[in-house]
Amino acid sequence: MAVRKRFWTLLARREGGFLPEFGSFARGDVIAKMSELRRKGIPRGDLKIIASDPDLAAITKDVEALNGA
C-alpha cells in the first residue's frame, strides 16, 4: 500500500469565500506564508490551512466543501 504525502494549502478569504493562495508539501512553508500575509494586515480569520491529497481535484473538492458549495 502506497503512502500518499499530504499537501498543505493556504487559503485566503476573497470574494466571499476561501481561495487557494499558496501550497507546499512542507507544512512549515505554508505557515511561513501565512505569517507573511498576517504581517501585511490580513486577519487570521481570513486565512486557513488545509491538508489534502496533492492532486488539484482533491484540493478543489476540499475548498468547495469549506465554502459550502
Tab-separated table of N, CA and C in Angstrom, residues 16-45:
chain	number	residue	atom	x	y	z
A	16	GLY	N	-15.932	36.636	-0.824
A	16	GLY	CA	-16.940	35.918	-0.066
A	16	GLY	C	-16.649	34.452	0.221
A	17	GLY	N	-15.536	33.942	-0.231
A	17	GLY	CA	-15.193	32.546	0.025
A	17	GLY	C	-13.688	32.386	0.111
A	18	PHE	N	-13.263	31.185	0.463
A	18	PHE	CA	-11.832	30.908	0.558
A	18	PHE	C	-11.310	30.420	-0.794
A	19	LEU	N	-10.152	30.942	-1.169
A	19	LEU	CA	-9.496	30.552	-2.412
A	19	LEU	C	-8.054	30.164	-2.107
A	20	PRO	N	-7.489	29.207	-2.854
A	20	PRO	CA	-6.098	28.821	-2.629
A	20	PRO	C	-5.158	30.005	-2.866
A	21	GLU	N	-4.211	30.162	-1.967
A	21	GLU	CA	-3.233	31.248	-2.041
A	21	GLU	C	-1.821	30.698	-2.259
A	22	PHE	N	-1.522	29.560	-1.602
A	22	PHE	CA	-0.171	29.006	-1.645
A	22	PHE	C	-0.247	27.553	-1.207
A	23	GLY	N	0.586	26.699	-1.771
A	23	GLY	CA	0.602	25.297	-1.376
A	23	GLY	C	2.001	24.715	-1.370
A	24	SER	N	2.191	23.697	-0.528
A	24	SER	CA	3.500	23.057	-0.421
A	24	SER	C	3.357	21.705	0.278
A	25	PHE	N	4.318	20.808	0.028
A	25	PHE	CA	4.370	19.559	0.773
A	25	PHE	C	4.949	19.796	2.168
A	26	ALA	N	5.610	20.928	2.352
A	26	ALA	CA	6.203	21.271	3.650
A	26	ALA	C	5.262	22.205	4.406
A	27	ARG	N	4.701	21.702	5.497
A	27	ARG	CA	3.749	22.487	6.287
A	27	ARG	C	4.377	23.797	6.779
A	28	GLY	N	5.651	23.751	7.143
A	28	GLY	CA	6.334	24.938	7.627
A	28	GLY	C	6.365	26.063	6.606
A	29	ASP	N	6.482	25.716	5.323
A	29	ASP	CA	6.464	26.739	4.270
A	29	ASP	C	5.113	27.454	4.226
A	30	VAL	N	4.049	26.685	4.413
A	30	VAL	CA	2.703	27.260	4.373
A	30	VAL	C	2.479	28.148	5.601
A	31	ILE	N	2.967	27.714	6.748
A	31	ILE	CA	2.844	28.526	7.962
A	31	ILE	C	3.630	29.828	7.809
A	32	ALA	N	4.807	29.759	7.195
A	32	ALA	CA	5.611	30.964	6.966
A	32	ALA	C	4.883	31.938	6.041
A	33	LYS	N	4.247	31.428	5.003
A	33	LYS	CA	3.482	32.282	4.083
A	33	LYS	C	2.295	32.913	4.807
A	34	MET	N	1.636	32.141	5.687
A	34	MET	CA	0.521	32.681	6.461
A	34	MET	C	1.018	33.833	7.341
A	35	SER	N	2.154	33.646	7.986
A	35	SER	CA	2.721	34.692	8.838
A	35	SER	C	3.029	35.949	8.027
A	36	GLU	N	3.542	35.755	6.832
A	36	GLU	CA	3.842	36.890	5.951
A	36	GLU	C	2.575	37.682	5.625
A	37	LEU	N	1.492	36.969	5.298
A	37	LEU	CA	0.229	37.643	4.981
A	37	LEU	C	-0.360	38.335	6.208
A	38	ARG	N	-0.208	37.726	7.376
A	38	ARG	CA	-0.703	38.356	8.604
A	38	ARG	C	0.063	39.644	8.885
A	39	ARG	N	1.365	39.655	8.628
A	39	ARG	CA	2.156	40.887	8.809
A	39	ARG	C	1.711	41.977	7.845
A	40	LYS	N	1.155	41.586	6.705
A	40	LYS	CA	0.658	42.556	5.726
A	40	LYS	C	-0.743	43.048	6.071
A	41	GLY	N	-1.303	42.545	7.197
A	41	GLY	CA	-2.587	43.042	7.673
A	41	GLY	C	-3.802	42.176	7.413
A	42	ILE	N	-3.612	40.999	6.853
A	42	ILE	CA	-4.757	40.112	6.626
A	42	ILE	C	-5.111	39.450	7.952
A	43	PRO	N	-6.374	39.584	8.403
A	43	PRO	CA	-6.771	38.992	9.687
A	43	PRO	C	-6.659	37.468	9.687
A	44	ARG	N	-6.343	36.899	10.842
A	44	ARG	CA	-6.199	35.449	10.988
A	44	ARG	C	-7.471	34.714	10.565
A	45	GLY	N	-8.632	35.291	10.838
A	45	GLY	CA	-9.893	34.658	10.472
A	45	GLY	C	-10.111	34.549	8.974
